[in-house]
Coordinates of C-alpha atoms in Angstrom, one line a residue:
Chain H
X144 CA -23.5 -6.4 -16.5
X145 CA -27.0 -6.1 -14.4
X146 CA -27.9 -3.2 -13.4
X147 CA -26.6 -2.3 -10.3
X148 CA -25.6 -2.4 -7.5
X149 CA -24.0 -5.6 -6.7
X150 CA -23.0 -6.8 -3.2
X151 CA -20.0 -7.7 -2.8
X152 CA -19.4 -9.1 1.1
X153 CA -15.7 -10.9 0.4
X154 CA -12.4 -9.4 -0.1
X155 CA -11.1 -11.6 -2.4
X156 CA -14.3 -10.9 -4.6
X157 CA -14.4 -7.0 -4.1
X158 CA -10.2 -7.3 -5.4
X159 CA -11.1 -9.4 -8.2
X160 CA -13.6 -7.1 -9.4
X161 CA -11.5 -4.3 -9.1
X162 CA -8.9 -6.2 -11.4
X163 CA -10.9 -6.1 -14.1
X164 CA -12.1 -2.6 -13.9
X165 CA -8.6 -1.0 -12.8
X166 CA -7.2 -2.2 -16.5
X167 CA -9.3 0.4 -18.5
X168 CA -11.4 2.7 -15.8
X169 CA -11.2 5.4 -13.5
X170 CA -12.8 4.1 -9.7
X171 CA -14.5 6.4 -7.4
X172 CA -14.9 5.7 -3.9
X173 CA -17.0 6.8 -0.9
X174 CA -16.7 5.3 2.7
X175 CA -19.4 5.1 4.7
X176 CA -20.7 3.1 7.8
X177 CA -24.2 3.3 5.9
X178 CA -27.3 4.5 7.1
X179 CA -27.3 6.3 4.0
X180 CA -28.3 10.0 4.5
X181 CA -28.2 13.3 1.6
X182 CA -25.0 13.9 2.6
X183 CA -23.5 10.7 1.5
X184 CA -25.6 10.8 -1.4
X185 CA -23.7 14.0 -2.5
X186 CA -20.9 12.4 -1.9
X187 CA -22.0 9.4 -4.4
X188 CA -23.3 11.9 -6.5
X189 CA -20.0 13.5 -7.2
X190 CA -18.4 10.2 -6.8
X191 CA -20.7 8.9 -10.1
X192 CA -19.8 12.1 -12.4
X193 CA -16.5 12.0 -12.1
X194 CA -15.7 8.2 -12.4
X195 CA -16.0 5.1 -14.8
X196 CA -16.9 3.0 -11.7
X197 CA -18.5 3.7 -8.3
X198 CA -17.8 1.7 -5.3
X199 CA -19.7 3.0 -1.8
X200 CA -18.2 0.5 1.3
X201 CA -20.6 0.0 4.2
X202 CA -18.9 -1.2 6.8
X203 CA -19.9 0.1 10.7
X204 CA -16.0 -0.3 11.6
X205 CA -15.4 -1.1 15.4
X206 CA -12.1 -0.2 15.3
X207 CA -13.3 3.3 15.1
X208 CA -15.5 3.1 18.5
X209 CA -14.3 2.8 21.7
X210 CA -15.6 0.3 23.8
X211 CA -17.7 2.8 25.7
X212 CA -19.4 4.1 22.6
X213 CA -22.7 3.7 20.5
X214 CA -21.1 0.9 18.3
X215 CA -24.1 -1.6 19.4
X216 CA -26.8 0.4 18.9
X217 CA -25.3 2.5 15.8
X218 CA -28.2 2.7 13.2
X219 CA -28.5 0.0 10.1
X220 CA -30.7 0.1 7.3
X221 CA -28.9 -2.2 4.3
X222 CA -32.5 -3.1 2.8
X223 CA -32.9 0.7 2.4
X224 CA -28.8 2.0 1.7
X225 CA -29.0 -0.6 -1.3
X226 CA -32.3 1.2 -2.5
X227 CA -30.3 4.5 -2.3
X228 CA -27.6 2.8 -3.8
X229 CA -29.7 1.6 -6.7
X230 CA -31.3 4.9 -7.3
X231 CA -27.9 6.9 -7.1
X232 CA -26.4 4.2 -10.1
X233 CA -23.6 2.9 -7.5
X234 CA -21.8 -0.2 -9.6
X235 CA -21.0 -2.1 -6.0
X236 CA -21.6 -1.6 -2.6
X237 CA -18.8 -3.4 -0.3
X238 CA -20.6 -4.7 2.8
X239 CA -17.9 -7.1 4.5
X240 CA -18.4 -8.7 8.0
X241 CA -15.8 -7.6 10.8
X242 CA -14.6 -11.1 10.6
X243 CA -13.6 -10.5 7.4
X244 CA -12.3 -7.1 7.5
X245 CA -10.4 -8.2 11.2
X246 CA -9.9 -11.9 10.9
X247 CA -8.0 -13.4 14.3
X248 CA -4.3 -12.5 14.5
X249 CA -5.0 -9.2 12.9
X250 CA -3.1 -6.9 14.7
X251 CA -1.9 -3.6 11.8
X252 CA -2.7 -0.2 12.6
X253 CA -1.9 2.9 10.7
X254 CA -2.0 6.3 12.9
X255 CA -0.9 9.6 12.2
X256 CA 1.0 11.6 15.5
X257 CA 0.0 14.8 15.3
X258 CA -3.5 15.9 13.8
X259 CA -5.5 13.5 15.8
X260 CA -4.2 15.2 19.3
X261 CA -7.0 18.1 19.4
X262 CA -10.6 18.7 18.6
X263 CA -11.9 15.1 18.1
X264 CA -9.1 13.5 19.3
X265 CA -8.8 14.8 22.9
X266 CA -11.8 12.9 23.7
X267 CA -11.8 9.9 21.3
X268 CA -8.3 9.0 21.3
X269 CA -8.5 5.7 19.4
X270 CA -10.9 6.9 17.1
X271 CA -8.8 8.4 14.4
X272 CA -6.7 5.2 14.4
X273 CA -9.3 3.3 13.4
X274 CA -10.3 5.1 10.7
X275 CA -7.0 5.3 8.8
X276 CA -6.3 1.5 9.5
X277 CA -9.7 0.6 8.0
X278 CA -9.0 2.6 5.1
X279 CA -5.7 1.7 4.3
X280 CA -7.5 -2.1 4.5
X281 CA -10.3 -0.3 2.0
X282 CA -8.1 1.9 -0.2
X283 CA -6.0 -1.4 -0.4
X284 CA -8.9 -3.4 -1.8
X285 CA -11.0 -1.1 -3.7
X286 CA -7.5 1.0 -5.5
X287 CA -9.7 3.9 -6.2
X288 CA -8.6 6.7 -8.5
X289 CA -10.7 9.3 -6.3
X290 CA -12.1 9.0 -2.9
X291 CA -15.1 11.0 -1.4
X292 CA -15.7 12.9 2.2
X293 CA -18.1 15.3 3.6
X294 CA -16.6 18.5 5.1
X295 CA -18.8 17.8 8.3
X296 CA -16.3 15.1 9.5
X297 CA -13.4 17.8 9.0
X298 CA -10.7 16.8 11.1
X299 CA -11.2 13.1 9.7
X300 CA -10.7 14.8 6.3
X301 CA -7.5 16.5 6.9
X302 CA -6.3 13.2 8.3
X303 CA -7.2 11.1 5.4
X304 CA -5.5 13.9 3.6
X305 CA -2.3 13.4 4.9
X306 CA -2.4 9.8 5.5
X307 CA -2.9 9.8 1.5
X308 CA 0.0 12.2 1.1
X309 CA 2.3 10.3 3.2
X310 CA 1.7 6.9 2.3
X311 CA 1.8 7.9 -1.3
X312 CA -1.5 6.3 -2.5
X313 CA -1.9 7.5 -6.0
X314 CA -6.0 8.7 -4.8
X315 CA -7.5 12.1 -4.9
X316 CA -9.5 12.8 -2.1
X317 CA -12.5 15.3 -2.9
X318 CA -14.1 17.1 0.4
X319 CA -18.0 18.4 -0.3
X320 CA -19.7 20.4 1.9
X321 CA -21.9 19.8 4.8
X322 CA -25.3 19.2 3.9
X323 CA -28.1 20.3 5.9
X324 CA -31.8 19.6 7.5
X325 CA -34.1 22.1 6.5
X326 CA -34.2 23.8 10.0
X327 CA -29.8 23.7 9.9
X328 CA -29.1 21.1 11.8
X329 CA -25.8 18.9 9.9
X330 CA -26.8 15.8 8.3
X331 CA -25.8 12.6 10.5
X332 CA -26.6 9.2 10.7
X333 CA -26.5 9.8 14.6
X334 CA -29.0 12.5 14.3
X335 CA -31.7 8.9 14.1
X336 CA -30.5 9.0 18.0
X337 CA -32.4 12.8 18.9
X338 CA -35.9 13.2 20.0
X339 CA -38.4 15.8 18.7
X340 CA -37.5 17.8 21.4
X341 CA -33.6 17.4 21.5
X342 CA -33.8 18.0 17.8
X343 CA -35.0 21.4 18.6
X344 CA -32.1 21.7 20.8
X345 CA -29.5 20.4 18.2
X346 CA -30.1 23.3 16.0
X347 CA -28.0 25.5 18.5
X348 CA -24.7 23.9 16.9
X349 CA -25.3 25.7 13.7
X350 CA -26.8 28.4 14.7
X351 CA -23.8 29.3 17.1
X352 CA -21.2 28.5 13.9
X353 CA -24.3 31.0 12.1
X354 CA -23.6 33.8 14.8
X355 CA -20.0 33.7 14.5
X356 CA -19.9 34.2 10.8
X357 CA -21.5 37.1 10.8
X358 CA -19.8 38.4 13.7
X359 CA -16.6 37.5 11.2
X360 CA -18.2 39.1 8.8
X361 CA -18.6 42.6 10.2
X362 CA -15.4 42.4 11.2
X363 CA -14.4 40.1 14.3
X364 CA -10.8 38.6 14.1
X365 CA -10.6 37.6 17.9
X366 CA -10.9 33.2 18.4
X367 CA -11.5 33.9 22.1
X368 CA -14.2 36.0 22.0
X369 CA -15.5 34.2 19.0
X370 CA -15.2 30.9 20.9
X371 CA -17.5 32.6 24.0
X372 CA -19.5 34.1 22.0
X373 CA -20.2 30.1 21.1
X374 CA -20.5 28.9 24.3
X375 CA -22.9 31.8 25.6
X376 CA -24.9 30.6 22.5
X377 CA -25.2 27.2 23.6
X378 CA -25.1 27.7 27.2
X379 CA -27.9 29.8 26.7
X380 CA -30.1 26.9 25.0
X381 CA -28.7 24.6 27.7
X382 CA -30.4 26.6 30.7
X383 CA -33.6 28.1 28.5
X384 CA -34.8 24.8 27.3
X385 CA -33.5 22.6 30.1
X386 CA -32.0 20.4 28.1
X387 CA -29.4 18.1 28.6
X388 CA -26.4 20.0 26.4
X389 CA -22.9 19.6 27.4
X390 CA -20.1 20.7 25.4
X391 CA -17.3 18.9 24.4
X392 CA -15.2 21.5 22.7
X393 CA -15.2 24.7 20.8
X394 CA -12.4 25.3 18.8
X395 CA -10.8 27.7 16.1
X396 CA -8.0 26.1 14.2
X397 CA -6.2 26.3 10.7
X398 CA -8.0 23.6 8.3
X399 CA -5.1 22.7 6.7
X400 CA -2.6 21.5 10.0
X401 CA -5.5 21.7 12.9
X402 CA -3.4 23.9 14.9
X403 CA -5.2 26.7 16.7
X404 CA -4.9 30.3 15.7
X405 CA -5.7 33.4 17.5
X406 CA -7.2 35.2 15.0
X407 CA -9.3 34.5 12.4
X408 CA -7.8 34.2 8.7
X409 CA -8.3 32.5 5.1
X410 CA -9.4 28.9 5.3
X411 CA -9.9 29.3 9.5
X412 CA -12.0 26.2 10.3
X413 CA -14.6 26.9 13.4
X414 CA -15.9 23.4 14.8
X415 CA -17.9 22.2 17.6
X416 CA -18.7 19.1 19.5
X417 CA -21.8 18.7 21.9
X418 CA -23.5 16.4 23.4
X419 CA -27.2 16.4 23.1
X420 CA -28.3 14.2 26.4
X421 CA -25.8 10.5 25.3
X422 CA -25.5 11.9 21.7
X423 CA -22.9 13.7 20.5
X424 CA -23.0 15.5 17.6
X425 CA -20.7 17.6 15.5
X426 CA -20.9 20.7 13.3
X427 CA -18.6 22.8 11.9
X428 CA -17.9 26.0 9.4
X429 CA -15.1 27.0 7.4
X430 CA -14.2 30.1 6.7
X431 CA -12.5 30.9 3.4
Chain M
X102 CA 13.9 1.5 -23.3
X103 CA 17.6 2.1 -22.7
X104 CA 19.1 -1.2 -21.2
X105 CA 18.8 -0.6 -17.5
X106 CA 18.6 0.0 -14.5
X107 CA 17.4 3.6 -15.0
X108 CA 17.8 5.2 -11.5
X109 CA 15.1 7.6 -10.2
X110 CA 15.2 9.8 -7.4
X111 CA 11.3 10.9 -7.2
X112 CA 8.0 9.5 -5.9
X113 CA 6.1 10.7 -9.0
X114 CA 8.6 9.9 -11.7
X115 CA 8.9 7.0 -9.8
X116 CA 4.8 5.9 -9.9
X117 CA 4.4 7.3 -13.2
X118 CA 6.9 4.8 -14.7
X119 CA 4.9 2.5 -12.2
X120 CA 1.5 3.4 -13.6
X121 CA 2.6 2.4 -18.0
X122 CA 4.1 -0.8 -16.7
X123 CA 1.4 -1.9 -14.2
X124 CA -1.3 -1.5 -17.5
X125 CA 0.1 -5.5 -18.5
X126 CA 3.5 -6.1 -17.2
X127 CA 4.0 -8.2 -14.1
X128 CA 6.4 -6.3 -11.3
X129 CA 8.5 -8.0 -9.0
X130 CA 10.2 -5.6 -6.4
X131 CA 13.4 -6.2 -4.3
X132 CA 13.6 -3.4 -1.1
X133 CA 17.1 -2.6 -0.1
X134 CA 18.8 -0.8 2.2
X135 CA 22.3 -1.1 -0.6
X136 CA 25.6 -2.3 -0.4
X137 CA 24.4 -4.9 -2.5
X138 CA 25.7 -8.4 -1.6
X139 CA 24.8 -11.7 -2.8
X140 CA 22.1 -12.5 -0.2
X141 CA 20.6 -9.4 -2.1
X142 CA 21.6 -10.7 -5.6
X143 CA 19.8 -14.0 -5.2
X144 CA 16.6 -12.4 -4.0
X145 CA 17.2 -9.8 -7.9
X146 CA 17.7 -13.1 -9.7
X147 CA 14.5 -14.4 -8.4
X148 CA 12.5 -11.7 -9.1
X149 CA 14.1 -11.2 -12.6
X150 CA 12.9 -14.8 -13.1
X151 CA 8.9 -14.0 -12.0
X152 CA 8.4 -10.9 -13.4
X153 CA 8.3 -8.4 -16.6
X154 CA 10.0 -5.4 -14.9
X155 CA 12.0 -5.8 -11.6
X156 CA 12.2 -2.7 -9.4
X157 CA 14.9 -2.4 -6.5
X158 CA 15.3 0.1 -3.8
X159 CA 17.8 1.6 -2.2
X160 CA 17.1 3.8 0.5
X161 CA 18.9 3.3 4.1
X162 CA 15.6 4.4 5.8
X163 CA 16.3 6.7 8.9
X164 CA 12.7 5.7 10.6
X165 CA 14.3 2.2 11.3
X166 CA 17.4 3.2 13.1
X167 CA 17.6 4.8 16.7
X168 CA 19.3 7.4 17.4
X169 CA 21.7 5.3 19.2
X170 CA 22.1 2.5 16.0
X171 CA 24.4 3.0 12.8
X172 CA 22.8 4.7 10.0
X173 CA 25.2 7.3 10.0
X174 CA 28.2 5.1 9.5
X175 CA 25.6 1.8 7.5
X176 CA 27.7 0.9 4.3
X177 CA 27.0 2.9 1.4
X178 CA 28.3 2.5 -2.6
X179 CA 26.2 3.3 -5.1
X180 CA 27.8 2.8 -8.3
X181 CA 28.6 -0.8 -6.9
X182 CA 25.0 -1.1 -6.3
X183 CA 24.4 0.4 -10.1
X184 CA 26.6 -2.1 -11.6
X185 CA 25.3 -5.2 -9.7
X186 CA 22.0 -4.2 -10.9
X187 CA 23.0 -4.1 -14.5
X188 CA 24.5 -7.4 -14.7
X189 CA 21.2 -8.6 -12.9
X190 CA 19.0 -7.1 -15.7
X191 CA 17.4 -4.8 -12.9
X192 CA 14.6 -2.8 -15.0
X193 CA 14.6 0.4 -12.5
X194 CA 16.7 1.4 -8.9
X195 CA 14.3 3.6 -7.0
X196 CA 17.0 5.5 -4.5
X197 CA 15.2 8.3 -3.0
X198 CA 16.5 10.7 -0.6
X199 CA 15.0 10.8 3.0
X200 CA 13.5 14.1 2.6
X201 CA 11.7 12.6 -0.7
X202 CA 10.4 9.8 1.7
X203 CA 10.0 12.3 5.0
X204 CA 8.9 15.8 3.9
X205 CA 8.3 18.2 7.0
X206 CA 4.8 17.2 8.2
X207 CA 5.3 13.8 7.6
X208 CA 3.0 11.7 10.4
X209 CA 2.1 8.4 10.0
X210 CA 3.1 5.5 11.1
X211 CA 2.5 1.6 10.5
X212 CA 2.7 -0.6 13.1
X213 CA 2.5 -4.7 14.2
X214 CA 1.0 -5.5 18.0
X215 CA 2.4 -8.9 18.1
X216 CA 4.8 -9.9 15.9
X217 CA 7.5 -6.7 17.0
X218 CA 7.5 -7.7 20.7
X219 CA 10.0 -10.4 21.0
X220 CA 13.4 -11.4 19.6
X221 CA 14.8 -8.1 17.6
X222 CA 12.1 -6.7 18.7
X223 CA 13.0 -6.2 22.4
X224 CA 16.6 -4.6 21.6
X225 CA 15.1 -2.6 18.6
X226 CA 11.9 -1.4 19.9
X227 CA 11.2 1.1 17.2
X228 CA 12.5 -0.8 14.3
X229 CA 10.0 -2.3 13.4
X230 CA 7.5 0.1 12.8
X231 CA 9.9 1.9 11.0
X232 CA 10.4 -1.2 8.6
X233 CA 6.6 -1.3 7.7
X234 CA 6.1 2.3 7.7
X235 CA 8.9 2.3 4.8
X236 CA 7.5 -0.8 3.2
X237 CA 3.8 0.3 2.8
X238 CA 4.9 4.0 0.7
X239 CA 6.6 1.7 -0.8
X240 CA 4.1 -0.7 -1.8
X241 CA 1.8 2.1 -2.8
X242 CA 4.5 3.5 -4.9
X243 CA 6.1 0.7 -7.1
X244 CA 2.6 -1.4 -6.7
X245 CA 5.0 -4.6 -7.1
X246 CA 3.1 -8.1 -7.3
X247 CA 5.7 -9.9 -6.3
X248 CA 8.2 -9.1 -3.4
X249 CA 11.4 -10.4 -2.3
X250 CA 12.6 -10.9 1.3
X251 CA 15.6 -13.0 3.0
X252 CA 15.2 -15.6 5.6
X253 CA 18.2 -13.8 7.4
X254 CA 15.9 -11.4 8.9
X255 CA 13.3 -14.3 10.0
X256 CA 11.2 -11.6 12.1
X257 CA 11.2 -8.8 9.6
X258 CA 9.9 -11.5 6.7
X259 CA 7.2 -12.9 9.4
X260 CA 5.8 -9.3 9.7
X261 CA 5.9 -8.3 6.6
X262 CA 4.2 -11.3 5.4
X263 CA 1.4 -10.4 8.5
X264 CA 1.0 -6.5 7.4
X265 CA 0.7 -7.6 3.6
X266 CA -2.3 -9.9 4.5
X267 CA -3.7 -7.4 7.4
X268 CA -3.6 -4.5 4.9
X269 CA -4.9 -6.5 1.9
X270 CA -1.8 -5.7 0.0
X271 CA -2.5 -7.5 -3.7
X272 CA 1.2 -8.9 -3.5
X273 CA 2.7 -12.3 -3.2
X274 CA 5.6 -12.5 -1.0
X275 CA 8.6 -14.6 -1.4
X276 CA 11.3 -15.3 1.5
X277 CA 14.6 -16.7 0.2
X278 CA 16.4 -18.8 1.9
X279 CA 19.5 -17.6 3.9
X280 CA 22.9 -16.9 1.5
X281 CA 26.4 -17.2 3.6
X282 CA 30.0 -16.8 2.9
X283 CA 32.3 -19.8 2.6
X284 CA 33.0 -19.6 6.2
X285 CA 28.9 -20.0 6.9
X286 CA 28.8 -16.6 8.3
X287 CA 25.2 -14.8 7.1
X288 CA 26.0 -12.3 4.1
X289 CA 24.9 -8.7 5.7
X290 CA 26.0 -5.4 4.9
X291 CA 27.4 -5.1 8.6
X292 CA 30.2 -8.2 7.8
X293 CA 32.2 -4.9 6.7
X294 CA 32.1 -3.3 10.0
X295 CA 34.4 -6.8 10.9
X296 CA 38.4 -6.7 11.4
X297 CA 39.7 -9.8 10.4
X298 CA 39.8 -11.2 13.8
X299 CA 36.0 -10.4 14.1
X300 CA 35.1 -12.2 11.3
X301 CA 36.8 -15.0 12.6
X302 CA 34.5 -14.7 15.7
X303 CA 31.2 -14.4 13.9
X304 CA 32.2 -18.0 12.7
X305 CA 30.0 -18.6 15.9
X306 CA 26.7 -18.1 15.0
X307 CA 26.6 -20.2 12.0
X308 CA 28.9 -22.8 14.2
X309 CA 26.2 -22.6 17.1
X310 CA 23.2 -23.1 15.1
X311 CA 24.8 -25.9 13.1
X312 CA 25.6 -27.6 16.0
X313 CA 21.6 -27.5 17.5
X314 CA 20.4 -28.7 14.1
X315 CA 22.6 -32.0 14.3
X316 CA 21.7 -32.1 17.9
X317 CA 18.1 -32.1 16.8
X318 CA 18.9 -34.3 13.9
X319 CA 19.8 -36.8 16.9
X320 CA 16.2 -36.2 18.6
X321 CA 17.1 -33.6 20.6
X322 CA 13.4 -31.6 20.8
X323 CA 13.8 -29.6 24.1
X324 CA 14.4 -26.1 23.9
X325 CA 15.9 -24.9 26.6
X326 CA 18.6 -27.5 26.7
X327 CA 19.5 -26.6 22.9
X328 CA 19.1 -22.5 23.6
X329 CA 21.9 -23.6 26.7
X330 CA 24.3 -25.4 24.1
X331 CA 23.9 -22.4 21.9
X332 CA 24.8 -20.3 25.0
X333 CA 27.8 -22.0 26.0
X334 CA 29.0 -22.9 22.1
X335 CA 29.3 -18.8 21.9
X336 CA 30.4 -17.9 25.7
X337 CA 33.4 -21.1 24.8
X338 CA 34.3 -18.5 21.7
X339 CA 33.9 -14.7 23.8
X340 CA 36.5 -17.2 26.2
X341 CA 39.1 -19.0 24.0
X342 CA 39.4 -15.7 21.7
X343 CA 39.4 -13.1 23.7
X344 CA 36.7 -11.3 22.2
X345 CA 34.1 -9.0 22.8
X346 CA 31.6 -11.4 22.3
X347 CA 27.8 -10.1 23.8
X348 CA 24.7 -12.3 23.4
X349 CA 21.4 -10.7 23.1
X350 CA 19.1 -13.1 22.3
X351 CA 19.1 -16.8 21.8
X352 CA 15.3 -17.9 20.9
X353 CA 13.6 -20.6 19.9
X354 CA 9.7 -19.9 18.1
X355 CA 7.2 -21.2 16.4
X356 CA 8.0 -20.0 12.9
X357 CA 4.8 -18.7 11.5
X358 CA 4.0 -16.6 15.0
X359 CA 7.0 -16.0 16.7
X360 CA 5.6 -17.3 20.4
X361 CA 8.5 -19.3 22.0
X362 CA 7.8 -23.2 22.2
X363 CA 9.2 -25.6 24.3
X364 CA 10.0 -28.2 21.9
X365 CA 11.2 -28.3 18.6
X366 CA 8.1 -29.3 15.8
X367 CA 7.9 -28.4 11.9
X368 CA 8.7 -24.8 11.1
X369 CA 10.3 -23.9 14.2
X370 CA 12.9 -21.2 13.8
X371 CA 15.6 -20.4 16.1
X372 CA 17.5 -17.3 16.5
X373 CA 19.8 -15.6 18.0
X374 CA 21.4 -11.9 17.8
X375 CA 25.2 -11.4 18.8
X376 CA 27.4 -8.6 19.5
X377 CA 30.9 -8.9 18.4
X378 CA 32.5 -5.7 19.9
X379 CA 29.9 -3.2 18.5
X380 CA 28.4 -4.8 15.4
X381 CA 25.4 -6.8 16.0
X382 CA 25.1 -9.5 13.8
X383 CA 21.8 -12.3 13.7
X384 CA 21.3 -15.2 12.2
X385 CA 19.0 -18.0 12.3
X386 CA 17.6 -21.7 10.9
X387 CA 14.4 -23.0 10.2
X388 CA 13.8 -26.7 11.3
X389 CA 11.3 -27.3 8.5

């Protein structure tokens, strides 16, 4: 075989391939809607010690945006992505059209009832939909042995979770952790969308989660005064700096169900939505 | 191996057996709700034909009855169901208990757009979604390559066909045609819920649809005209017998898509769902 990575754009070719290497190898998989950043590349990283095989899909999936979202303008860099992909040793990279992944009469949709109600959910309520359709479509195709995704999209993570767990696919699913800019900020394709100045601004998200970890660690339990001590935080950047910050939500939960808790306990997951002027950005800690 | 069918009660026994056999056997699976009859038995025998190691199921699935339908009081019989398996050379029952298939937490659904709105659809909103829900943990668990469906539920067979492809299932599907008793009347596990009398009645569906094929035989090719013979060929039985004799759908569609049509052209399927007292029995033809 060349030296990868190859690119694959038809299903029936990406399922073909995957015959072949399902009768002897182990398959790793990472999803992605490309714009390739570090965090996906620790995600492939992982993704090409633990497998035979490394598949990375990039695939900017409308089913995921709503029709007043940034689907249009939603960076793409393949030229570059395949360089990354080449560097990280990635076997194939699946880049399908929406044609092909949604070809007329299409009309499936896998959803899960209860963990996409809150955080995310509340103001993207089609969102989560999307993304377990198009994955059942991708886990369906690619039949990977292990599957990869960061910790920053964390309610998307417990979802694919359970969606895993319920529809039985025989796929472990590995969450790594956020990786960050030098100055904190979470890495995100969407971050491409900030100015200099607003990127200044962003770094309130982490540095809010920052505050209330420490305050956890000397000794704070209470999620409401936690959760104000977060919006102070970014309230305050909002009026200092005159910037166009509008929060979306602040919210304590348990990682493993997504249910809010009122006091702060093993594996407590603190995450954040904002919008910096039209972008909205995410950010999150967890706390073990 | 033991001659079969081995019965298994557990998701992971169940995909570990799955995983040794899927290395280079062929598997053709038969999902059943049990109380085997020979509409079931023809679709074994074909699948015992295609395949190394034929799977069936039987598991009266809960998400696919509402809470006003008859799972508590749907046929059951086991070691009937064993032995008919035997003397078809089944491989493996799966016959999981609905907390195996449900556990506490359990979510996610899968669901058609289209193809659920009309005929069975319209009395059995929920159905259907509970049919595919079922259908894809089960695909992900037995991994068949082939699976086997009866023409007597035209609708379910048209949407499974439409998730398979939507999903990228790598499974070929096969619909059998229609098996009846001597008397024409569909085999279905709810004949039993029939006095004597009853069956007698249910003569009426086969009768009715009969009767619109030689019509159409003749030249007939407008729709509403047949659906109106149909009508009044069951309404003459509810009359003459005495019975309690309820129509709840008469329909006439273009087989592939299920979209009514106003005259009859290859592939059309008509259908109809009856009432007799409380059972509700369907049946159907395919004009090819």
């Amino acid at each position: 075989m060349d030296k990868g990575p190859h690119l694959i754009k038809k299903i029936p070719d990406m399922m073909n391939i995957v015959k072949v290497h399902k009768q002897n190898q182990i398959i790793g998989f990472v999803p992605t809607m490309g714009f390739l950043h570090k965090g996906h590349i620790s995600l492939i990283q992982s993704a090409r010690k633990d497998n035979d095989i490394v598949v990375v899909s990039i695939f900017v999936n409308p089913k995921q945006f709503a029709p007043n979202e940034d689907i249009d303008r939603y960076p793409r860099n393949i030229k570059r992505d395949i360089e990354i992909c080449r560097e990280q040793g990635v076997d194939y990279i699946f880049y399908p059209c929406a044609e092909e992944m949604y070809p007329n009469g299409f009309q499936t949709s896998v959803s899960l009832s209860e963990l996409t109600k809150g955080l995310c959910g509340k103001s993207r309520p089609t969102h989560f939909s999307g993304v377990t359709t198009v994955l059942t479509k991708l886990f369906n195709i690619i039949q990977p042995d292990n599957v990869y995704f960061g910790q920053k999209d964390a309610q998307q993570a417990v979802i694919v979770k359970q969606m895993i767990k319920d529809l039985n696919y025989p796929i472990t699913m590995h969450i790594l952790p956020i990786i960050r800019e030098d100055n904190g900020i979470a890495m995100s394709s969407r971050n491409k969308y900030l100015s200099a100045g607003q990127m200044k601004n962003a770094e309130v998200l982490n540095k809010s989660l920052k505050l209330a970890e420490t305050l956890i660690k000397q000794g704070e339990r209470n999620c409401n005064r936690l959760k104000k001590i977060i919006y102070h935080k970014i309230e305050n950047e909002n009026r200092n700096s005159n910037a166009n910050i509008k929060i979306d939500y602040i919210e304590i939960v348990n990682f493993d169900n997504l249910q809010p808790i009122e006091n702060v306990r093993t594996n407590t997951l603190i995450a954040i939505a904002v919008f910096i002027g039209q972008t909205r950005l995410i950010d999150n800690i967890v706390i073990k």
